[in-house]
Coordinates of C-alpha atoms and ligand atoms in Angstrom, one line a residue:
X278 CA 1.1 -24.2 25.2
X279 CA 1.5 -20.7 23.3
X280 CA 2.6 -18.4 26.3
X281 CA 4.8 -15.7 24.4
X282 CA 3.7 -14.2 20.9
X283 CA 6.1 -11.4 19.1
X284 CA 5.4 -9.5 16.6
X285 CA 7.9 -7.3 14.4
X286 CA 6.7 -4.5 12.5
X287 CA 4.0 -1.7 14.2
X288 CA 2.2 -1.0 10.9
X289 CA -1.3 -1.6 9.5
X290 CA -0.7 -5.6 9.7
X291 CA 1.0 -5.5 13.4
X292 CA -1.6 -3.1 15.1
X293 CA -4.4 -5.5 13.5
X294 CA -2.5 -8.6 14.8
X295 CA -2.6 -6.9 18.1
X296 CA -6.5 -6.3 18.1
X297 CA -7.4 -10.0 16.8
X298 CA -5.2 -11.6 19.3
X299 CA -6.4 -10.0 22.0
X300 CA -10.1 -10.1 21.2
X301 CA -9.9 -13.9 20.2
X302 CA -8.6 -14.4 23.9
X303 CA -5.0 -14.8 23.6
X304 CA -3.7 -14.0 27.4
X305 CA -0.4 -14.5 27.5
X306 CA 2.8 -12.1 26.9
X307 CA 2.1 -10.3 23.7
X308 CA 5.3 -7.9 22.8
X309 CA 4.9 -5.2 19.4
X310 CA 8.6 -4.5 18.3
X311 CA 8.6 -1.5 15.8
X312 CA 11.6 0.7 14.5
X313 CA 9.4 3.6 14.3
X314 CA 9.0 5.5 17.5
X315 CA 5.8 6.4 17.1
X316 CA 2.5 4.3 18.0
X317 CA 1.3 2.3 15.3
X318 CA -0.4 4.7 12.7
X319 CA -2.1 4.4 9.1
X320 CA -0.2 5.3 6.1
X321 CA -2.7 6.3 3.8
X322 CA -3.0 10.5 4.7
X323 CA 0.5 10.9 4.5
X324 CA 0.3 11.4 1.0
X325 CA -3.0 13.2 1.3
X326 CA -4.5 15.1 4.1
X327 CA -1.7 14.9 6.7
X328 CA 0.6 15.6 3.8
X329 CA -1.3 18.9 3.1
X330 CA -1.7 19.9 6.9
X331 CA -5.6 18.8 7.3
X332 CA -5.0 15.9 9.6
X333 CA -3.4 16.0 12.9
X334 CA -0.8 13.5 13.8
X335 CA -3.0 12.2 16.9
X336 CA -5.7 11.3 13.9
X337 CA -2.9 9.0 12.5
X338 CA -3.0 6.4 15.2
X339 CA -4.7 3.2 15.3
X340 CA -5.3 3.4 19.2
X341 CA -4.1 5.6 21.8
X342 CA -1.3 4.3 24.6
X343 CA -4.2 3.7 27.1
X344 CA -5.4 0.6 24.8
X345 CA -2.1 -0.8 24.6
X346 CA -2.0 -0.5 28.5
X347 CA -5.3 -1.8 29.4
X348 CA -4.5 -4.8 26.8
X349 CA -1.0 -5.6 28.2
X350 CA 0.7 -4.9 24.8
X351 CA 4.3 -4.8 25.8
X352 CA 5.7 -1.6 23.4
X353 CA 9.1 -2.1 22.1
X354 CA 9.0 1.0 19.7
X355 CA 12.0 2.4 18.1
X356 CA 13.8 -0.4 18.5
X357 CA 15.0 -2.4 15.0
X358 CA 14.9 -6.5 15.4
X359 CA 18.1 -7.4 14.0
X360 CA 18.8 -11.2 14.3
X361 CA 16.2 -14.0 14.1
X362 CA 17.1 -17.1 15.1
X363 CA 14.6 -19.4 13.8
X364 CA 15.7 -23.0 15.7
X365 CA 16.4 -21.2 19.0
X366 CA 13.3 -19.0 18.5
X367 CA 14.8 -15.9 19.6
X368 CA 14.5 -12.3 18.3
X369 CA 17.7 -9.9 18.6
X370 CA 16.8 -6.2 19.1
X371 CA 19.4 -3.6 18.1
X372 CA 19.7 -2.4 21.9
X373 CA 21.2 -6.2 22.7
X374 CA 18.0 -7.5 24.2
X375 CA 17.1 -10.9 23.5
X376 CA 13.5 -12.1 22.9
X377 CA 12.3 -15.7 22.8
X378 CA 8.8 -16.8 21.4
X379 CA 6.3 -19.5 20.9
X380 CA 5.0 -17.8 17.6
X381 CA 6.5 -15.1 15.9
X382 CA 4.8 -12.7 13.2
X383 CA 6.6 -10.6 11.0
X384 CA 4.8 -7.6 9.5
X385 CA 7.7 -6.0 8.0
X386 CA 6.0 -3.9 5.6
X387 CA 8.1 -2.7 2.6
X388 CA 10.3 -0.2 1.5
X389 CA 10.5 2.8 -1.0
X390 CA 12.6 1.6 -4.1
X391 CA 15.5 3.7 -4.6
X392 CA 16.9 5.9 -7.5
X393 CA 20.2 4.7 -8.2
X394 CA 21.3 6.9 -11.0
X395 CA 23.7 10.3 -10.2
X396 CA 22.6 12.6 -7.9
X397 CA 20.4 10.5 -6.4
X398 CA 22.0 11.0 -3.2
X399 CA 21.8 15.1 -3.0
X400 CA 19.7 17.1 -0.3
X401 CA 16.4 17.8 -1.6
X402 CA 15.6 14.6 -3.2
X403 CA 12.8 12.9 -0.8
X404 CA 11.1 9.2 -0.6
X405 CA 7.5 9.0 0.9
X406 CA 6.8 5.8 3.3
X407 CA 7.0 6.8 7.0
X408 CA 5.6 9.6 9.2
X409 CA 9.2 11.1 9.1
X410 CA 9.3 12.0 5.5
X411 CA 6.7 13.9 5.7
X412 CA 8.1 17.1 7.5
X413 CA 11.0 17.5 5.4
X414 CA 8.9 17.3 2.2
X415 CA 6.3 20.1 4.1
X416 CA 9.5 22.4 4.6
X417 CA 9.8 22.7 0.6
X418 CA 6.1 23.6 0.6
X419 CA 6.4 27.2 -0.9
X420 CA 4.0 29.2 -3.6
X421 CA 5.6 28.4 -6.8
X422 CA 8.0 26.0 -5.5
X423 CA 9.1 23.8 -8.4
X424 CA 8.4 20.4 -7.2
X425 CA 9.3 17.4 -9.6
X426 CA 7.4 14.0 -8.8
X427 CA 9.5 11.0 -10.2
X428 CA 7.1 8.1 -10.7
X429 CA 3.1 8.2 -12.1
X430 CA 1.8 5.4 -9.5
X431 CA -0.5 6.1 -7.1
X432 CA 2.5 7.8 -4.0
X433 CA 3.1 10.0 -6.8
X434 CA 0.3 10.8 -8.2
X435 CA -1.4 11.4 -4.6
X436 CA 1.4 13.6 -3.6
X437 CA 1.2 15.5 -6.7
X438 CA -2.4 16.5 -6.3
X439 CA -1.1 17.6 -2.8
X440 CA 1.7 19.5 -3.8
X441 CA -0.5 21.3 -6.0
X442 CA -3.0 22.2 -3.7
X443 CA -0.2 23.3 -1.7
X444 CA 0.7 26.3 -4.3
X445 CA 3.8 24.3 -5.8
X446 CA 4.1 24.0 -9.7
X447 CA 4.4 20.4 -10.0
X448 CA 5.8 18.0 -12.6
X449 CA 5.2 14.2 -12.9
X450 CA 7.8 12.6 -15.0
X451 CA 6.5 9.0 -15.8
X452 CA 8.8 6.3 -17.6
X453 CA 6.1 4.5 -19.3
X454 CA 3.5 5.8 -22.0
X455 CA 1.0 6.6 -19.5
X456 CA 0.5 6.8 -15.7
X457 CA -0.4 3.9 -13.3
X458 CA 0.4 1.8 -16.3
X459 CA 0.9 -1.2 -14.5
X460 CA -2.5 -1.2 -12.4
X461 CA -5.1 0.5 -14.2
X462 CA -6.9 0.2 -17.9
X463 CA -5.8 3.2 -20.3
X464 CA -9.0 5.0 -20.1
X465 CA -8.3 5.4 -16.5
X466 CA -4.9 6.5 -16.9
X467 CA -6.4 9.0 -19.3
X468 CA -9.1 9.8 -17.3
X469 CA -6.8 10.8 -14.2
X470 CA -3.8 12.3 -16.5
X471 CA -6.7 15.1 -17.9
X472 CA -7.6 15.8 -14.2
X473 CA -4.0 16.3 -13.0
X474 CA -3.5 18.4 -16.3
X475 CA -6.9 20.4 -15.7
X476 CA -5.6 21.0 -12.3
X477 CA -2.1 22.5 -13.4
X478 CA 0.4 19.2 -12.8
X479 CA 2.2 18.7 -16.0
X480 CA 2.2 15.3 -16.6
X481 CA 5.2 14.0 -18.7
X482 CA 5.1 10.3 -20.1
X483 CA 8.2 8.5 -21.7
X484 CA 10.4 10.2 -19.3
X485 CA 13.5 8.0 -18.1
X486 CA 15.8 10.3 -15.5
X487 CA 19.3 9.6 -16.2
X488 CA 20.7 11.6 -13.5
X489 CA 19.7 14.5 -10.6
X490 CA 21.9 17.6 -10.8
X491 CA 22.7 20.6 -8.1
X492 CA 25.7 22.0 -6.2
X493 CA 24.6 21.5 -2.7
X494 CA 21.3 20.3 -3.2
X495 CA 19.3 19.1 -6.0
X496 CA 18.5 21.8 -8.8
X497 CA 17.2 19.6 -11.8
X498 CA 16.4 16.5 -13.1
X499 CA 17.6 15.2 -16.5
X500 CA 16.0 12.5 -18.8
X501 CA 17.1 10.3 -21.6
X502 CA 15.5 12.6 -23.9
X503 CA 18.3 15.5 -22.9
X504 CA 14.9 17.4 -21.5
X505 CA 15.9 18.9 -18.1
X506 CA 13.4 20.0 -15.2
X507 CA 14.5 22.7 -12.9
X508 CA 13.5 21.3 -8.8
X509 CA 13.4 23.0 -5.4
X510 CA 12.4 19.4 -4.6
X511 CA 12.2 16.5 -5.9
X512 CA 9.8 13.1 -4.6
X513 CA 10.6 10.0 -5.9
X514 CA 7.7 7.5 -6.2
X515 CA 8.7 4.7 -8.4
X516 CA 7.7 1.5 -6.2
X517 CA 8.2 -0.1 -3.0
X518 CA 10.0 -3.7 -2.3
X519 CA 8.9 -6.0 0.5
X520 CA 11.1 -5.8 3.6
X521 CA 12.7 -9.1 3.7
X522 CA 16.4 -8.7 5.2
X523 CA 15.6 -10.5 8.6
X524 CA 13.6 -13.4 7.1
X525 CA 16.3 -14.1 4.5
X526 CA 18.7 -14.0 7.5
X527 CA 16.6 -16.5 9.4
X528 CA 16.8 -19.2 6.3
X529 CA 12.8 -18.4 5.5
X530 CA 12.0 -18.8 1.9
X531 CA 11.5 -15.3 -0.1
X532 CA 10.8 -14.6 -3.5
X533 CA 9.4 -10.9 -3.7
X534 CA 8.4 -10.9 -0.5
X535 CA 8.5 -13.5 2.1
X536 CA 6.5 -16.6 1.2
X537 CA 3.5 -17.8 3.2
X538 CA 0.9 -20.2 2.7
X539 CA -2.8 -19.6 2.8
X540 CA -2.4 -19.8 6.5
X541 CA 0.1 -17.4 6.7
X542 CA 2.5 -19.6 7.8
X543 CA 6.2 -18.9 6.1
X544 CA 8.2 -22.1 5.7
X545 CA 9.0 -22.5 9.6
X546 CA 6.0 -23.6 11.4
X547 CA 6.6 -21.1 14.3
X548 CA 6.6 -18.2 12.0
X549 CA 3.8 -16.5 10.3
X550 CA 3.9 -13.2 8.1
X551 CA 1.1 -10.7 7.2
X552 CA 0.9 -7.2 4.9
X553 CA 2.9 -5.8 2.2
X554 CA 5.9 -8.0 3.2
X555 CA 4.3 -11.3 2.0
X556 CA 4.0 -13.6 -0.9
X557 CA 1.2 -15.2 -0.7
X558 CA -1.4 -17.3 -2.7
X559 CA -4.9 -16.2 -3.9
X560 CA -6.9 -19.5 -3.9
X561 CA -9.9 -17.3 -5.9
X562 CA -7.4 -16.1 -8.2
X563 CA -5.4 -19.3 -8.6
X564 CA -2.1 -17.9 -8.3
X565 CA 0.8 -16.3 -5.9
X566 CA 0.7 -12.3 -5.2
X567 CA 2.4 -9.4 -3.1
X568 CA -0.3 -7.2 -2.2
X569 CA 0.3 -3.5 -0.9
X570 CA -2.7 -2.2 0.1
X571 CA -4.6 -1.5 3.8
X572 CA -7.4 -4.0 3.0
X573 CA -5.0 -6.8 2.4
X574 CA -2.3 -6.1 5.6
X575 CA -5.6 -5.9 7.5
X576 CA -7.3 -9.1 6.2
X577 CA -4.0 -11.0 6.3
X578 CA -3.0 -10.0 10.0
X579 CA -6.7 -10.7 11.2
X580 CA -6.2 -14.4 9.5
X581 CA -2.5 -15.0 10.9
X582 CA -3.5 -14.4 14.2
X583 CA -6.2 -16.9 14.0
X584 CA -3.9 -19.2 12.9
X585 CA -1.2 -18.6 15.7
X586 CA -3.6 -19.4 18.2
X587 CA -4.3 -22.9 16.4
X588 CA -7.3 -21.7 14.7
X589 CA -7.0 -22.7 11.3
X590 CA -8.7 -20.1 8.9
X591 CA -7.6 -20.0 5.3
X592 CA -6.8 -16.2 3.7
X593 CA -9.0 -16.3 0.6
X594 CA -10.0 -12.6 0.2
X595 CA -10.9 -10.5 -3.2
X596 CA -8.5 -7.6 -2.5
X597 CA -9.3 -3.8 -3.2
X598 CA -7.6 -0.5 -2.7
X599 CA -8.3 2.9 -3.1
X600 CA -6.5 6.0 -4.1
X601 CA -7.6 9.8 -4.0
X602 CA -6.5 12.4 -6.3
X603 CA -7.9 15.9 -6.4
X604 CA -11.8 15.1 -5.5
X605 CA -11.7 11.8 -7.3
X606 CA -11.7 8.5 -5.6
X607 CA -10.5 5.1 -7.8
X608 CA -11.6 2.1 -6.3
X609 CA -10.1 -1.2 -7.4
X610 CA -11.2 -4.8 -6.5
X611 CA -9.9 -8.0 -7.6
X612 CA -6.9 -8.7 -9.9
X613 CA -7.5 -7.7 -13.7
X614 CA -3.9 -10.0 -14.7
X615 CA -5.3 -13.3 -17.0
X616 CA -8.4 -11.0 -18.7
X617 CA -9.5 -11.8 -21.9
X618 CA -12.0 -8.5 -22.4
X619 CA -12.0 -5.1 -21.1
X620 CA -15.6 -3.3 -20.6
X621 CA -16.1 0.1 -20.4
X622 CA -19.1 1.2 -18.3
X623 CA -20.4 4.9 -18.4
X624 CA -18.7 8.1 -19.9
X625 CA -15.3 9.5 -18.3
X626 CA -16.8 12.4 -19.4
X627 CA -19.0 12.0 -16.7
X628 CA -16.6 11.8 -14.3
X629 CA -18.1 8.4 -12.9
X630 CA -17.4 5.3 -14.7
X631 CA -15.4 2.0 -14.2
X632 CA -13.9 -0.5 -16.5
X633 CA -14.6 -4.3 -15.6
X634 CA -12.3 -7.1 -16.6
X635 CA -13.7 -10.4 -17.8
X636 CA -12.5 -14.0 -18.5
X637 CA -15.3 -15.4 -20.6
X638 CA -18.4 -14.6 -18.4
X639 CA -16.2 -14.3 -14.9
X640 CA -15.9 -11.0 -13.5
X641 CA -12.2 -10.8 -12.5
X642 CA -12.0 -7.0 -11.2
X643 CA -13.6 -3.6 -11.6
X644 CA -11.9 0.0 -11.6
X645 CA -14.3 2.5 -10.6
X646 CA -13.5 6.0 -10.9
X647 CA -15.9 8.1 -8.5
X648 CA -18.4 5.0 -8.5
X649 CA -19.2 3.3 -5.5
X650 CA -21.6 1.1 -6.4
X651 CA -20.3 -0.2 -9.4
X652 CA -17.2 -1.4 -6.8
X653 CA -19.8 -2.6 -3.9
X654 CA -21.6 -4.9 -6.4
X655 CA -18.5 -6.1 -8.0
X656 CA -17.0 -7.3 -4.8
X657 CA -20.1 -9.6 -4.3
X658 CA -19.8 -10.6 -7.9
X659 CA -16.1 -11.4 -8.2
X660 CA -15.8 -13.3 -4.8
X661 CA -19.4 -15.3 -6.0
X662 CA -17.9 -16.0 -9.6
X663 CA -21.4 -15.1 -10.9
X664 CA -21.6 -15.5 -14.5
X665 CA -21.9 -12.1 -16.5
X666 CA -23.1 -10.7 -19.6
X667 CA -20.8 -8.4 -21.6
X668 CA -22.9 -6.6 -23.4
X669 CA -25.6 -5.6 -20.6
X670 CA -22.5 -5.2 -18.5
X671 CA -21.8 -2.5 -21.0
X672 CA -24.9 -0.9 -20.6
X673 CA -24.4 1.9 -17.8
X674 CA -28.2 2.6 -17.1
X675 CA -28.2 -1.2 -15.7
X676 CA -26.9 -1.6 -12.4
X677 CA -24.0 -3.6 -12.1
X678 CA -25.8 -6.4 -9.9
X679 CA -28.1 -6.7 -13.1
X680 CA -25.8 -8.0 -15.5
X681 CA -25.7 -11.4 -14.8
Ligands
FAD760 C1 2.2 7.5 1.0 C2 1.2 6.3 1.4 C3 0.0 6.0 1.2 C4 -0.7 5.0 0.8 N1 -2.2 5.1 0.7 C5 -2.8 3.8 0.5 C6 -4.0 4.0 0.1 O1 -4.6 5.1 -0.7 N2 -5.1 3.0 0.0 C7 -4.5 1.6 0.6 O2 -5.0 0.5 0.4 N3 -2.9 1.5 1.0 C8 -2.2 2.4 0.8 N4 -1.1 2.6 1.2 C9 -0.4 1.4 1.0 C10 -0.5 0.9 2.8 O3 -0.5 1.9 3.8 C11 0.3 -0.4 3.5 O4 -0.4 -1.7 2.4 C12 0.0 -1.2 4.3 O5 0.6 0.1 5.7 C13 0.9 -2.1 4.7 O6 0.7 -2.5 5.9 P1 2.1 -3.5 6.9 O7 1.9 -3.3 8.0 O8 2.0 -4.6 5.9 O9 3.4 -2.2 6.7 P2 3.8 -1.1 7.0 O10 2.3 -0.4 7.7 O11 4.8 -1.0 6.3 O12 4.5 -1.5 8.4 C14 5.7 -2.0 8.4 C15 6.2 -1.4 9.9 O13 7.4 -2.7 10.1 C16 9.0 -1.9 10.5 N5 9.8 -2.6 10.4 C17 10.4 -3.1 9.2 N6 11.3 -4.4 9.5 C18 11.6 -3.8 10.9 C19 12.2 -4.8 11.7 N7 13.3 -5.3 11.3 N8 12.0 -4.4 13.2 C20 11.1 -3.5 13.6 N9 10.5 -2.8 12.8 C21 10.7 -3.3 11.3 C22 8.5 -0.7 9.5 O14 9.7 0.5 10.0 C23 7.2 -0.4 9.5 O15 6.9 0.4 10.7 C24 -0.2 3.8 1.4 C25 0.9 3.7 1.8 C26 2.0 4.9 1.7 C27 3.3 4.9 2.0

């Protein structure tokens, strides 16, 4: 008999799990423990509309207080879970309280990877992961303020676009030879680099940051090639690491995330995990992955909730992700590793194109730039493993779904 479910982590996954548990009829005690003080909120606008002040904080919330009251959710916000005793099925909170569970769901998310070079601790150096990170960045938004962004991944680039919109002078320093190099094809990197440059962002690749300098606060960023970049504000976007401390301390299997099976179960039968913090199998792609996306957190949390209620269902989704930079929308669906051929559909100069990844005749992934039709078609083709013809695929006058 499951009478108490605890959820640790009040982000995307935690909020979704609550929804599903109550919708699916769980009537027992449901407690959400979150170390951020706010009601669960969405993170994507933090680097986009919320950062530039176009969206009110109220609109970030998934649900208002009344929802939690009506659904009898015990909220323990601004409270960190600091102990997990899997044997006794108990969680200890920072304030000293101990809670006992029948099922536990870990939705611990991920944390910004920190810079370790000299000067990394100077004032004026910022990270962007949670709501509390936004206001200190916004206070630096003054016309012509010099913003140096370290890292040309999604968060760095979205933030660069927003800072530029706010009138700042923006430089992006990327260590690799192209932006978003780990996640998109060269054609997509080139397109976005050109878009950023067109809007006045200085994109510099092959730049390894060696130190940050300044007296009371950061004044410049120095790179291995000897170049120095004057900065009033530095924003670091060099990736994120799964939050696993609590799971490791409880003896749960962890390896680049909390290891779960396709039912979102950890190495302890009463403990489940969902979202950015998990390392999970993807049956569709035949390998383990750790994903950082809204879609993954949302879908895994739904699956975990059902499994916690002893309704077995496997998590086997084709992952997808989006990024907004200036007026461009990048949509990525599938996993591109293991491909043997890339096919470009359309002309990047038209500002709408996609890159398809094939293994033999099987479509593994698509990166669609301002092309939601290709993205929509790809979701189905990838899920169904529909065999495609590469030459038809390359013909952008044919709809993607007709390349079969
Ligand atoms: C700035 C930004 C922009 C993004 N943009 C996009 C986008 O455009 N598209 C997209 O698909 N994805 C985007 N993402 C990623 C997406 O937001 C995450 O993948 C998603 O939020 C993951 O949800 P989660 O519930 O796993 O983790 P989170 O939302 O990170 O929530 C985890 C929560 O657990 C809390 N926690 C951790 N440890 C404890 C503890 N011991 N006790 C109590 N609480 C704890 C954390 O503080 C946090 O509140 C973006 C992320 C950021 C930061």
